[in-house]
Every structure is written in C-alpha cells, then in structure tokens.
XYZ file of C-alpha atoms in Angstrom:
703
model
C 127.406 137.420 111.524
C 129.562 134.467 110.600
C 126.902 132.055 109.771
C 126.623 131.440 105.932
C 123.348 129.965 104.369
C 123.373 126.438 103.090
C 122.379 126.614 99.349
C 122.118 123.402 97.541
C 122.102 124.891 94.125
C 122.472 128.313 92.702
C 119.551 127.833 90.417
C 115.963 127.818 91.568
C 113.861 125.061 90.095
C 110.846 126.088 87.964
C 107.867 125.984 90.134
C 105.399 123.990 88.011
C 102.012 122.440 89.049
C 101.864 118.772 89.583
C 100.526 117.055 86.493
C 99.154 113.548 86.891
C 97.817 113.042 83.391
C 97.719 114.948 80.102
C 94.046 114.169 79.853
C 91.605 116.602 81.513
C 90.541 115.544 85.024
C 86.967 114.563 85.586
C 85.111 117.182 87.535
C 81.497 116.538 88.389
C 80.559 120.195 88.682
C 82.261 123.592 88.348
C 79.321 125.606 89.417
C 79.386 127.617 92.731
C 77.348 126.513 95.594
C 73.850 127.972 95.728
C 73.950 131.447 97.305
C 70.809 132.379 99.241
C 69.733 135.853 98.360
C 70.319 138.475 101.060
C 66.881 140.195 101.800
C 66.844 143.971 102.000
C 63.279 144.028 103.513
C 63.714 144.458 107.247
C 59.992 143.790 107.745
C 60.163 140.236 106.396
C 58.373 137.684 108.538
C 58.271 133.921 108.731
C 55.051 132.870 107.139
C 53.977 129.736 108.939
C 53.976 127.898 112.320
C 55.336 129.384 115.438
C 57.751 131.600 113.642
C 54.948 133.849 112.263
C 54.714 135.707 115.601
C 58.243 137.034 115.895
C 58.359 140.314 117.819
C 59.949 142.596 115.168
C 59.006 145.770 117.000
C 62.246 147.595 117.684
C 62.857 151.316 118.065
C 63.514 153.560 115.133
C 67.013 154.498 116.288
C 70.080 152.307 116.189
C 70.460 150.260 119.363
C 73.077 148.067 120.938
C 71.423 144.874 122.105
C 72.899 142.394 124.597
C 72.198 138.707 124.852
C 70.868 137.788 128.362
C 69.325 134.349 127.999
C 66.760 135.321 130.476
C 64.315 133.075 128.611
C 66.629 130.222 129.591
C 66.271 128.309 126.360
C 69.238 129.861 124.500
C 67.003 130.377 121.498
C 68.108 133.320 119.341
C 64.343 134.208 118.287
C 63.083 134.159 121.836
C 62.386 137.811 122.586
C 62.934 137.118 126.381
C 66.624 136.348 125.808
C 67.492 139.962 124.777
C 67.911 142.968 127.050
C 65.651 145.209 124.989
C 62.871 142.620 124.962
C 62.630 142.650 121.183
C 64.520 140.688 118.641
C 67.844 142.196 117.326
C 67.637 143.401 113.777
C 64.103 144.835 114.261
C 65.853 148.213 113.761
C 67.799 148.678 110.588
C 71.010 149.694 112.351
C 71.164 147.417 115.431
C 74.434 146.322 117.022
C 74.390 142.963 118.654
C 76.753 141.930 121.328
C 77.321 138.475 122.783
C 79.508 138.881 125.830
C 82.174 136.572 127.139
C 80.989 132.897 127.360
C 77.458 133.691 126.147
C 75.901 130.749 124.312
C 72.947 131.161 121.697
C 71.237 128.746 119.323
C 69.424 129.539 116.102
C 67.008 126.586 115.899
C 63.286 127.082 116.190
C 62.963 129.865 113.692
C 65.232 131.285 110.910
C 66.664 134.662 111.644
C 66.645 135.933 108.053
C 65.101 139.264 108.862
C 68.466 141.005 110.055
C 69.310 142.199 106.536
C 69.754 145.737 107.411
C 72.946 147.465 108.691
C 73.159 144.853 111.380
C 76.479 144.134 113.111
C 77.256 141.072 115.398
C 80.182 141.114 117.715
C 81.014 137.972 119.563
C 83.373 138.514 122.625
C 85.856 135.899 123.984
C 84.613 132.376 124.189
C 81.014 133.323 122.959
C 79.213 130.450 121.176
C 76.571 130.563 118.432
C 75.071 127.270 117.092
C 73.051 127.453 113.902
C 71.341 124.099 114.131
C 68.410 123.949 111.783
C 67.733 127.071 110.000
C 69.319 130.170 108.281
C 70.806 133.423 109.537
C 71.423 136.706 107.905
C 73.744 139.473 109.205
C 73.390 142.535 107.060
C 76.720 144.159 107.749
C 79.533 142.350 109.552
C 80.409 139.567 112.070
C 83.378 139.970 114.325
C 84.637 137.039 116.403
C 87.144 137.517 119.283
C 89.530 134.985 120.940
C 87.854 131.625 121.632
C 84.513 132.492 119.980
C 82.925 129.715 117.944
C 80.188 129.718 115.309
C 78.909 126.295 114.208
C 76.583 125.524 111.201
C 74.888 122.116 111.509
C 71.443 122.644 110.038
C 71.121 120.548 106.937
C 70.761 122.912 104.028
C 71.140 126.038 106.251
C 72.727 129.192 104.938
C 74.372 131.996 106.727
C 74.668 135.310 104.828
C 77.117 137.963 106.053
C 76.506 141.140 104.038
C 79.911 142.829 104.282
C 82.781 141.145 106.185
C 83.622 138.345 108.494
C 86.647 138.601 110.783
C 88.066 135.810 113.047
C 90.641 136.689 115.693
C 91.847 133.558 117.577
C 88.371 132.091 116.908
C 86.694 129.235 114.886
C 84.032 129.082 112.305
C 82.797 125.473 111.509
C 80.700 124.264 108.645
C 79.691 120.815 109.878
C 77.843 117.697 108.805
C 77.489 118.655 105.134
C 75.280 120.765 102.917
C 75.572 123.983 104.926
C 76.737 127.236 103.286
C 78.498 130.374 104.380
C 78.267 133.467 102.137
C 80.433 136.512 102.880
C 79.815 139.547 100.702
C 83.195 141.173 101.431
C 86.385 139.894 102.955
C 86.704 136.741 105.060
C 89.744 137.195 107.265
C 91.470 134.668 109.465
C 93.665 136.514 111.892
C 96.242 134.800 114.063
C 95.290 131.560 115.739
C 92.000 131.328 113.812
C 90.544 128.455 111.941
C 87.846 127.909 109.253
C 86.590 124.218 109.260
C 84.695 122.676 106.352
C 83.428 119.092 106.802
C 81.519 116.676 104.649
C 80.009 116.629 101.085
C 78.133 119.840 100.201
C 79.555 122.154 102.816
C 81.016 125.296 101.300
C 81.763 128.996 101.664
C 81.998 132.039 99.339
C 83.726 135.333 99.946
C 84.791 138.200 97.832
C 88.390 137.977 99.212
C 89.986 135.430 101.558
C 92.890 136.541 103.692
C 94.968 134.426 106.185
C 97.151 136.547 108.493
C 99.996 134.223 109.322
C 101.228 130.639 109.935
C 98.722 130.176 112.788
C 95.709 130.882 110.517
C 94.263 127.549 109.261
C 91.816 126.245 106.751
C 90.812 122.695 107.865
C 88.905 120.471 105.368
C 87.407 117.077 105.845
C 86.346 115.364 102.573
C 83.254 113.125 102.593
C 83.055 109.945 100.411
C 81.805 111.578 97.246
C 83.006 114.253 95.014
C 82.044 117.487 96.885
C 80.761 120.738 95.536
C 83.788 123.059 95.592
C 84.248 123.860 99.302
C 85.504 127.332 98.718
C 84.756 130.004 96.099
C 86.715 133.350 96.308
C 85.472 135.809 93.766
C 88.502 138.013 94.138
C 91.938 137.393 95.690
C 92.907 134.497 97.955
C 95.927 135.455 100.126
C 97.251 132.431 102.115
C 100.022 134.623 103.584
C 101.855 131.652 104.953
C 98.891 130.109 106.613
C 98.126 126.347 107.182
C 95.969 123.985 105.097
C 94.962 120.516 106.424
C 93.050 118.075 104.344
C 91.593 114.882 105.828
C 90.744 112.553 102.927
C 90.304 109.352 104.960
C 86.610 109.146 104.051
C 86.899 109.823 100.357
C 86.096 106.745 98.200
C 85.096 108.051 94.753
C 87.848 106.431 92.701
C 86.659 107.846 89.483
C 87.810 111.453 90.313
C 91.518 112.009 91.000
C 91.568 115.823 91.040
C 89.239 117.620 93.505
C 89.081 121.387 93.483
C 89.192 122.627 97.016
C 89.176 126.493 96.628
C 88.581 128.334 93.341
C 89.747 132.014 92.984
C 90.133 134.795 90.562
C 93.756 135.298 91.719
C 96.062 133.944 94.407
C 98.870 135.834 96.166
C 101.395 133.899 98.311
C 101.335 130.383 99.513
C 100.757 128.243 102.470
C 103.600 127.730 104.899
C 102.380 124.217 105.780
C 100.089 121.715 104.055
C 99.048 118.591 105.886
C 97.287 115.770 104.067
C 96.119 112.687 105.933
C 93.930 109.647 105.117
C 94.857 109.239 101.416
C 97.992 109.613 99.429
C 98.054 112.790 97.300
C 99.304 116.293 96.940
C 98.078 119.853 96.486
C 98.346 121.323 93.032
C 97.862 125.130 92.605
C 96.735 126.255 89.083
C 95.953 129.805 87.916
C 92.476 129.742 89.318
C 92.222 126.755 91.638
C 93.697 124.919 94.539
C 93.158 121.203 94.010
C 93.807 117.960 95.888
C 95.290 115.409 93.520
C 94.675 111.858 94.579
C 97.706 109.607 94.338
C 100.237 112.350 93.501
C 103.588 111.499 94.923
C 105.517 114.742 94.699
C 104.533 118.006 96.371
C 104.946 121.510 94.793
C 107.768 123.691 95.953
C 107.286 125.305 99.358
C 107.603 128.969 98.230
C 107.847 132.006 100.381
C 106.881 134.910 98.173
C 104.865 136.786 100.822
C 105.491 138.254 104.226
C 105.923 135.517 106.788
C 104.599 136.670 110.305
C 105.922 135.028 113.299
C 104.379 135.802 116.750
C 106.657 134.691 119.592
C 105.271 133.388 122.850
C 106.996 134.083 126.135
C 109.325 131.113 125.494
C 109.861 131.266 121.764
C 108.195 129.705 118.738
C 107.291 126.350 117.155
C 108.890 126.461 113.777
C 107.014 126.002 110.471
C 108.032 122.499 109.310
C 108.686 121.752 105.652
C 108.397 118.204 104.251
C 110.096 116.504 101.319
C 109.840 119.332 98.938
C 111.936 122.234 97.476
C 112.086 125.385 99.615
C 112.201 128.606 97.686
C 112.558 132.011 99.355
C 111.981 134.722 96.762
C 114.326 137.559 97.750
C 112.252 140.080 95.832
C 108.931 139.519 97.499
C 109.535 137.411 100.681
C 109.435 139.212 103.941
C 109.728 138.250 107.583
C 108.175 139.898 110.515
C 108.974 138.507 113.978
C 106.897 140.051 116.792
C 108.479 139.809 120.227
C 105.800 141.513 122.204
C 105.305 138.538 124.507
C 108.836 137.144 124.508
C 110.541 137.226 127.895
C 113.112 134.440 127.608
C 116.018 136.638 126.862
C 119.051 135.188 125.007
C 118.482 132.044 123.111
C 117.992 130.419 119.736
C 114.461 130.676 118.228
C 113.657 128.208 115.292
C 111.713 130.007 112.517
C 111.601 127.441 109.647
C 112.456 123.762 109.975
C 113.720 122.691 106.522
C 115.707 119.602 107.693
C 113.420 117.326 105.566
C 113.459 119.502 102.433
C 114.870 118.235 99.245
C 116.645 121.401 98.404
C 116.919 125.025 99.719
C 117.118 128.175 97.497
C 117.402 131.884 98.518
C 117.110 133.796 101.789
C 115.309 136.815 103.126
C 116.761 140.217 102.116
C 117.832 141.866 105.411
C 115.913 144.934 104.452
C 112.688 142.898 104.350
C 113.230 141.376 107.889
C 111.426 143.338 110.677
C 111.831 142.695 114.330
C 109.012 144.250 116.477
C 108.607 145.056 120.044
C 111.479 143.150 121.597
C 112.748 144.127 124.924
C 115.781 146.438 124.820
C 119.448 145.286 125.220
C 119.223 142.493 122.749
C 121.280 141.497 119.742
C 119.925 139.439 116.841
C 121.283 137.289 114.070
C 119.191 135.529 111.450
C 121.114 132.299 110.706
C 120.657 129.721 108.048
C 121.930 126.182 108.696
C 121.394 122.568 107.445
C 118.264 122.065 109.728
C 116.526 125.391 110.062
C 116.461 129.083 109.721
C 116.768 130.389 113.256
C 116.895 133.748 115.110
C 119.806 133.895 117.557
C 119.245 136.277 120.302
C 121.971 137.509 122.691
C 122.673 140.264 125.062
C 124.070 143.434 123.532
C 126.852 143.198 126.099
C 127.819 139.673 124.841
C 130.808 139.800 122.514
C 132.032 136.263 123.388
C 131.719 134.899 119.754
C 134.123 137.373 118.220
C 137.693 137.019 117.295
C 140.355 137.024 119.924
C 139.995 137.110 123.771
C 139.440 140.996 123.919
C 135.983 141.497 125.608
C 134.687 141.034 129.151
C 131.137 140.221 127.957
C 129.645 142.016 130.951
C 127.378 145.000 131.308
C 130.261 147.454 131.827
C 128.247 150.622 132.105
C 124.736 151.502 133.142
C 121.896 153.244 131.325
C 122.317 157.082 130.961
C 120.080 158.885 133.399
C 121.285 162.452 132.842
C 120.223 163.810 129.457
C 119.949 167.334 130.531
C 122.740 168.421 128.113
C 121.267 166.691 125.108
C 119.677 168.640 122.354
C 116.295 170.204 123.503
C 114.453 168.786 120.530
C 116.280 165.411 120.707
C 114.124 162.357 120.255
C 115.070 158.651 120.203
C 112.495 158.275 117.349
C 114.661 160.388 114.903
C 118.274 160.452 113.839
C 119.320 164.107 113.907
C 122.371 165.305 112.023
C 125.585 166.721 113.507
C 128.610 168.286 111.952
C 132.315 168.695 112.818
C 133.733 172.085 111.667
C 137.264 173.299 111.604
C 138.569 176.398 109.687
C 141.559 178.786 110.106
C 139.948 181.646 108.227
C 136.702 183.258 109.404
C 133.425 181.540 108.399
C 131.291 183.394 105.838
C 127.811 184.263 106.869
C 126.340 181.931 104.367
C 128.470 179.082 105.787
C 127.403 179.770 109.308
C 123.726 179.868 108.232
C 123.949 176.507 106.392
C 125.688 174.838 109.477
C 123.208 176.341 111.959
C 120.049 175.501 110.110
C 120.838 171.964 109.048
C 122.233 170.303 112.135
C 121.197 169.495 115.676
C 124.808 169.360 117.038
C 128.000 171.087 115.934
C 131.509 170.234 117.170
C 133.633 173.358 116.818
C 137.510 173.503 116.774
C 138.588 176.511 114.762
C 140.754 179.579 114.679
C 138.164 181.127 112.473
C 140.344 184.206 111.847
C 141.407 184.653 115.394
C 144.809 183.989 117.156
C 143.833 181.048 119.292
C 141.440 178.103 119.068
C 139.634 179.075 122.159
C 138.846 182.513 120.729
C 137.801 181.236 117.322
C 135.727 178.383 118.658
C 133.817 180.574 121.171
C 133.181 183.288 118.605
C 132.002 180.674 116.018
C 129.725 178.921 118.530
C 128.223 182.075 119.614
C 127.382 183.156 116.044
C 125.877 179.706 115.338
C 123.633 179.989 118.457
C 122.441 183.556 117.461
C 121.149 181.912 114.178
C 119.617 178.783 115.872
C 118.978 178.891 119.598
C 118.191 175.190 119.864
C 121.521 174.225 118.294
C 123.943 172.230 120.515
C 127.523 173.161 120.318
C 130.571 171.259 121.644
C 134.092 172.369 122.083
C 137.097 170.193 121.291
C 140.144 169.106 123.448
C 142.617 166.454 122.698
C 143.868 164.228 125.610
C 146.857 162.732 123.832
C 148.399 165.118 121.375
C 149.709 168.584 121.986
C 148.870 170.499 118.881
C 147.099 173.605 117.486
C 147.137 177.182 118.523
C 145.502 177.143 121.968
C 145.782 179.950 124.367
C 146.475 177.336 127.080
C 149.737 176.568 125.308
C 151.090 179.950 126.193
C 153.608 179.700 127.725
C 154.949 176.634 126.177
C 154.514 173.424 128.254
C 157.543 172.193 130.085
C 159.355 169.432 128.233
C 158.898 167.182 131.215
C 155.182 167.381 130.491
C 155.773 165.705 127.099
C 156.350 162.128 126.131
C 159.944 161.035 125.238
C 160.914 157.770 123.433
C 164.136 156.135 122.223
C 164.739 156.330 118.478
C 166.413 153.779 116.358
C 169.824 155.136 117.315
C 169.114 154.751 120.976
C 168.645 158.496 121.490
C 165.901 160.013 123.740
C 163.742 162.188 121.414
C 160.112 163.719 121.701
C 157.461 161.414 120.535
C 155.591 163.112 117.569
C 153.230 162.269 114.830
C 152.073 164.159 111.658
C 153.677 166.810 109.615
C 157.443 166.904 109.825
C 157.445 170.660 109.681
C 154.808 170.907 112.355
C 154.949 167.751 114.420
C 152.311 166.962 117.043
C 153.833 166.202 120.318
C 152.451 163.798 122.936
C 151.465 164.610 126.533
C 153.169 162.787 129.372
C 150.065 162.051 131.578
C 152.211 160.424 134.277
C 152.943 163.873 135.411
C 150.345 165.223 138.052
C 150.863 168.772 137.178
C 150.305 168.181 133.509
C 147.014 166.421 134.326
C 145.872 169.298 136.487
C 146.684 171.756 133.754
C 144.882 169.810 131.226
C 141.755 169.334 133.300
C 141.627 173.010 134.168
C 142.028 174.021 130.578
C 139.218 171.806 129.468
C 136.801 173.107 132.242
C 137.553 176.616 131.451
C 136.691 176.049 127.778
C 133.463 174.061 128.291
C 132.334 176.653 130.861
C 131.832 179.287 128.165
C 128.203 180.170 127.707
C 128.405 179.335 124.018
C 129.154 175.591 124.712
C 126.760 172.737 125.808
C 129.403 170.075 126.069
C 133.000 168.940 125.393
C 134.474 166.480 123.054
C 137.653 164.739 124.227
C 139.628 163.177 121.402
C 142.012 160.124 121.998
C 139.825 158.867 124.795
C 140.631 155.353 123.618
C 143.611 154.001 121.796
C 143.724 150.765 119.834
C 147.342 149.963 120.715
C 149.311 150.236 124.063
C 149.813 154.035 124.146
C 147.174 154.837 126.915
C 148.795 154.890 130.276
C 147.065 154.684 133.648
C 147.726 158.474 134.020
C 145.945 159.077 130.804
C 142.917 157.099 131.913
C 142.864 158.782 135.365
C 142.941 162.219 133.626
C 139.902 161.747 131.408
C 138.017 160.107 134.252
C 138.648 162.877 136.675
C 137.478 165.440 134.002
C 134.014 163.912 134.252
C 133.731 164.906 138.011
C 134.954 168.403 137.364
C 132.436 168.901 134.558
C 129.609 168.049 137.016
C 130.622 170.976 139.164
C 129.783 173.485 136.385
C 126.499 175.196 137.261
C 124.940 174.831 133.783
C 124.681 171.214 132.729
C 127.339 170.137 130.184
C 127.595 166.742 128.608
C 130.838 164.803 128.078
C 131.589 163.058 124.835
C 134.633 161.116 123.793
C 136.348 159.495 120.795
C 135.891 156.296 122.853
C 134.157 153.274 121.384
C 136.546 151.411 119.136
C 136.134 147.757 118.147
C 140.007 147.326 117.884
C 140.558 148.540 121.506
C 140.458 146.091 124.334
C 136.865 145.559 125.383
C 136.038 148.348 122.813
C 136.869 150.949 125.440
C 133.345 150.455 126.707
C 134.391 151.462 130.280
C 134.596 155.038 129.133
C 130.884 155.183 128.965
C 130.702 154.734 132.725
C 131.286 158.448 133.040
C 130.809 159.826 129.455
C 127.309 160.705 128.004
C 128.150 159.026 124.668
C 130.866 158.470 122.089
C 132.007 159.663 118.695
C 132.623 156.866 116.219
C 135.066 156.752 113.389
C 137.218 154.160 111.663
C 134.801 151.528 112.624
C 135.884 149.055 109.979
C 139.531 149.191 111.165
C 140.871 145.811 112.355
C 143.362 144.738 114.969
C 145.693 141.892 115.277
C 146.598 141.524 118.974
C 147.425 137.698 118.993
C 150.762 137.771 120.727
C 151.588 134.272 119.641
C 151.089 135.153 115.830
C 154.026 134.479 113.683
C 152.624 136.993 111.303
C 152.665 139.790 114.036
C 154.959 138.776 116.810
C 155.072 142.137 118.291
C 151.850 142.629 120.383
C 150.126 145.959 119.597
C 152.368 146.769 116.576
C 151.021 148.869 113.704
C 151.157 145.971 111.283
C 147.385 145.689 111.638
C 147.024 149.048 109.884
C 148.748 147.869 106.688
C 146.120 147.764 103.964
C 147.511 144.638 102.392
C 146.728 142.744 105.574
C 143.115 143.900 106.095
C 141.426 141.217 104.143
C 143.108 138.387 106.001
C 140.714 135.789 107.626
C 142.842 133.550 109.606
C 143.251 132.633 113.284
C 145.813 135.354 113.593
C 143.764 138.155 111.863
C 140.363 139.534 112.549
C 138.153 139.343 109.373
C 136.910 142.542 107.908
C 133.159 141.730 108.173
C 133.563 141.064 111.832
C 135.043 144.487 112.500
C 131.935 146.172 111.097
C 129.659 143.714 113.058
C 131.415 144.519 116.323
C 131.270 148.243 115.693
C 127.580 148.116 115.036
C 127.049 146.138 118.206
C 128.991 148.662 120.218
C 126.920 151.369 118.901
C 123.641 149.529 119.497
C 124.637 148.701 122.979
C 125.254 152.346 123.774
C 122.056 153.461 122.143
C 120.048 150.902 124.037
C 121.389 152.396 127.194
C 120.380 155.905 126.139
C 123.916 157.158 125.319
C 124.557 159.510 122.398
C 126.486 158.360 119.332
C 128.155 160.977 117.095
C 128.394 158.591 114.117
C 130.453 159.164 110.972
C 128.580 157.385 108.162
C 131.558 156.054 106.394
C 133.864 153.239 107.750
C 136.991 155.179 107.250
C 140.081 153.197 106.384
C 138.273 150.141 104.803
C 139.607 151.030 101.354
C 137.728 152.006 98.247
C 135.549 150.201 97.385
C 134.566 149.110 100.855
C 133.753 145.498 100.278
C 132.672 143.515 103.285
C-alpha cells in the first residue's frame, strides 16, 4: 500500500495523570458500598406480612421454570405466574427462564431466598423491574439482546453469586441508593450498557470487562458527593469501551475529584469518554478512575488493548477522538475487524476519527491486525491519514491504483470448479509444502524418502541417471509414489526454450521450427540464451507443425501413470517475446489434457506482476500458477526518457530497481501486486506453487 501514516512526532509523550493540585483531594468516603450478605439457607422465609406465606415447596430435583404471568399481576413472588406453580428457587438448582418480551416485577416481597445454585436467563427483550425490594440469584444472570433489568427500590440490593453477563442488553441502577453485587465477573458484551444514576447507587464485581467500543458505562451524578459508583475487587478491563458522565446535577463545590470506579488493577483504556453538564476531565490513577471537576486537559487516548470493530451491513461509525494525544502502542495494541454482517463490497470504512486530536503517535503492527469473516474476493488496506484510520476495501480483481496502465481491472477468470487433480489430502485450511527437483545423477534412496515424506506435491524434471528427461522423470516419480501413495507428482515441459535431453528432441527439430533474429551485424542467427557452450534455443511457435509436435509431446508425458499433472514453463513473459502462436499453443494444450481418461491438472509459470495484466488470462484454462521472481519490476512506459525502448531489458538492471519515479515502478508495489495476484487466484480456488523468496530483489531484500 502506498499510504503512509501521519506522525506528528517521533517521540510519544509521557502519559501522566491530570494533576489539578499538589494537595490531596477531599474525598468524603473511601469505603465500599454496603454489601448485603448472600444467604446460603434456601429455606429462608420472609418473617412478616403477606410475604410470610411464600410457597417455597419445589421438587427435590433441579427444574427449569418458565415465567407465564398467568396470575396477571407480573409479580415475581406470585406462585401463579410460574409454570410449575411454585416459586423458582425453591429447589437448590433451579434454572429460571424469562422468554422473549416477558415482563416481571419484584415488588410485593423480597426474593432473597434464591441463594442456591440458581440461574436466571433473560431472553431477547425480556424485562425485570426490581421496584421496592431485594433479589438474590445464587449462581448467574445472563441477559440477551434487548433485555433490561432496572433497580428502582430505595435501598434495594441485588446479589448475583457468580457472574452477570450482558449481551446487547441493559442493566440500570436508577433513582439512587440501590446496589448491585456480583461475586464473579461482570461482563458487558457488544452493544451492552451499565447505567448508574444518582447519589448512592453503586455496583461491585470481582472483575469488570467491556468487550469493545459498543460496550458502555453510563453514569449520571447527583448533586452531592456520591459513594463510589463502582468497586472492582480485581481487574477492570475497558477494552476500548465507552464511558459517559453526566455531571449537570452536581453542585458540591468543595470536592473537585470524584472517584467513579475503584479497582485493584486496570488493563487497557476507553476508546471514548464523553463528559457533559460540567467542565472536567477523567484522570486514571493506579487504583482509581476519577472525574476531576474543572480540569481542562484530557489524558492521552491510548490504545494498548485489542480494539474490536464489528461492521454492520454498510460499514461502521468510527470511534471519535477529541482534543487529546492519540497513542497506539505497537507492542500491545491489536485490531480485530469482524465483517460477518458486511455486504457493501468495495468502499472505505472509517475506524478511528482522529481529526480533532492534538497529536498522533504509532500505528498497529500488521501482525496484530485480524480481519474476520469477510466475503471472499476482497482486498484490504489499513490506511492512516490526517483525519482518520480507515479500512479500504476493494475487489481482488481491481488493480487500478497501481503504477502504469497495465491491468484490465476485470474478473478475467472464473472460480476453479475442477479440483479432481489436486492432492487427495489437500485442504484450504492448511498450506502444504511442495518441491521442485532436478538431478542428472540417480537419486539416493535416502533422498527419495526425504522428498516423498515431506511434501504434498513434487515437480520432476530429471535425467536421474538415465539417457532422457522423460525416462528419468517417470522413473523418479514412480519411486516417489511407491514411498508415498498420496504424493502428487508433476512433469515439466518448457513452452519457450528448446533445452535438455528429451526423447522428443530425437531426431533434432527442423531449424524452421526455431526462432531466428538479426544480430548486431545484421546477420540472421538462432535466438539463444544461457551457457555459450550449451545454448538454449527458442521455439518458433508460428509454425503449426511445431505447435502440434509440442502439444503431442506434452500429452504423451503427462499421460504416464506416475504423473498427476503437468507444469508448463514460460507460460507468461514480462516483455514482448510471447507471440500469438505461443499463446494459442499453451491454450490448446488445456483442451488436449481434458481428453486424458485419468484427470490431470494443468499448472503454468503464469502469474507475473511485470507482465501485462499479470498474465491473469492464463488461469482461464489453467488450474493454478507457479510464482517466482515476484519482486521483479518492469518499466514499460514507452514515453520514458530513461527507457525509450518499450519492453527493453533495462528494467532488470539492479541499479534501477530502487527507482520510484513516474517512469519506474517502485519496489514495494511490485511485492504488493504479486501478493494480490496470488490472493485473487486463491480466492477463486486456484492452486499456487509459491516460492517463498522474492528472487531478484537483491540481498538484503529491503522493501
């Protein structure tokens, strides 16, 4: 990607708490809110009034009890409102279920008798109002999407023995002087909210965890100094969640530092803090999160946690940062973007809006960025600019932003439907190894064993102690399959260069089947490459008879029982050497291979970023591509003064590889395009025989 991050400074500021005064702040109380004891006596009865006759006569076995409201008063302690006709919690292990849209009220009598292994599960949009008394849930409370629990009874206490989990739901401590005690973890999953209002309302938990930026703690202060609204005996993990503080009713001018949440330890930070009604800022100390009245500067917005982003069908509303420093800790910051629901395709998704930030430091390490459950066929870039961090999504077939006018930017080939020739144990969940072997002498038994037992695919092009490549390759492949029956073997055949010791070359090819060129003296000579003593000659694919011979030789070789497929070298060329006859020849081979009774797959040295359109059209008829030299560049700007000859070999000169001008493709882009070519092929279920090193980039390979 070409977008570079905007970094205001190379040094991160020291993240220090906001200090208003060197004198200690006035705090009226540091004691935790009163915690009502959780009873372990399941036979406990109310002792006076109408509550003394509660029907605690459940069965001896654990029972799942459903709310019915057949008593038509919505009262929790009315036995007629439950399907078992006794109150839930009468048995030590009762499981209580409030179904979708159920509404219940704890009002007439306290439900403190449910101290056993009692579990309460509230389905979508179920509502429980605790209006004037207490409630005890011995084990856990789970709240599904849209469920709401509201505590409004003055002095009332809810005790949850083990854990409380909110998922897309809301728990409200309203009116003041109500208490929620959670013996284990209090967890706010996505789109959940914990609301605390007024003087005296508070919660305690062993650990407090917010899942992501949609998890919110909403506090509304009363006029007086409150008891500490939140006590976390263990670890508080904001995880990039949101904190809102409404201080509009606060009027106690003598206290300027108000503890909001006390904790033993805190991991991570909030992604968004919203303060309204009174000037001030949040200050986080070693054991407390405080609201400081009158503070004018906010602490740094620090991402030292995993930031979870759940996209909707159309995108995402970014986290907005105000006038504060933004620090992304590269060692501990992570980013998870979930595209399960995303259907909008190509576009720009804002992740973090830092247009109002005073400075910006750091960025996410790519290895700590995870993209989950997106539709196939997409290409992603995480970009950092002046206004925001954004995820740019485009089609894998879109190469329009790259150097030069070399790509069609269309879906050139379709998804692979025939994988019958792929390795039997092949899985898209793993990356199997493959090997390319070539040896003039016979392979040792130990060599064959190592090759056969450590690879899924082997490409064979060897004399292996025989007189011809056909004999040596067949013999080697046969021995490898004897050692590993699931091994896939591929034979080799070059479509450009006439070289090696093939039986097909006997008798020698007519000279008219070879390519001739004019040398510097104007003489017509054979076109060759490689060793002067053993030059490689080029085929002349314009000759129909040559093409027919070449195709028949390839089919004869791949028809051997020891081979599962064929690899065609020089299936794409970065310059101008591939003629129409050459393209016709490798295309027609695909049709001939289909006629072989046993399925064979067809691979080519095809995808090359320096070739026009990456030679992507070859995958219309090939099952996949070998990839090498994927950092090689190309300069095919015909108007360039540096390279006036279109398609010349000047682009191969190492001294020119690091150029980054309008006439030359930059090195980092060569690698990026190569990766995209491979990803596009893989997304369409093509096979890639990948060489792990970008050959030709120089040593060291600095991108």
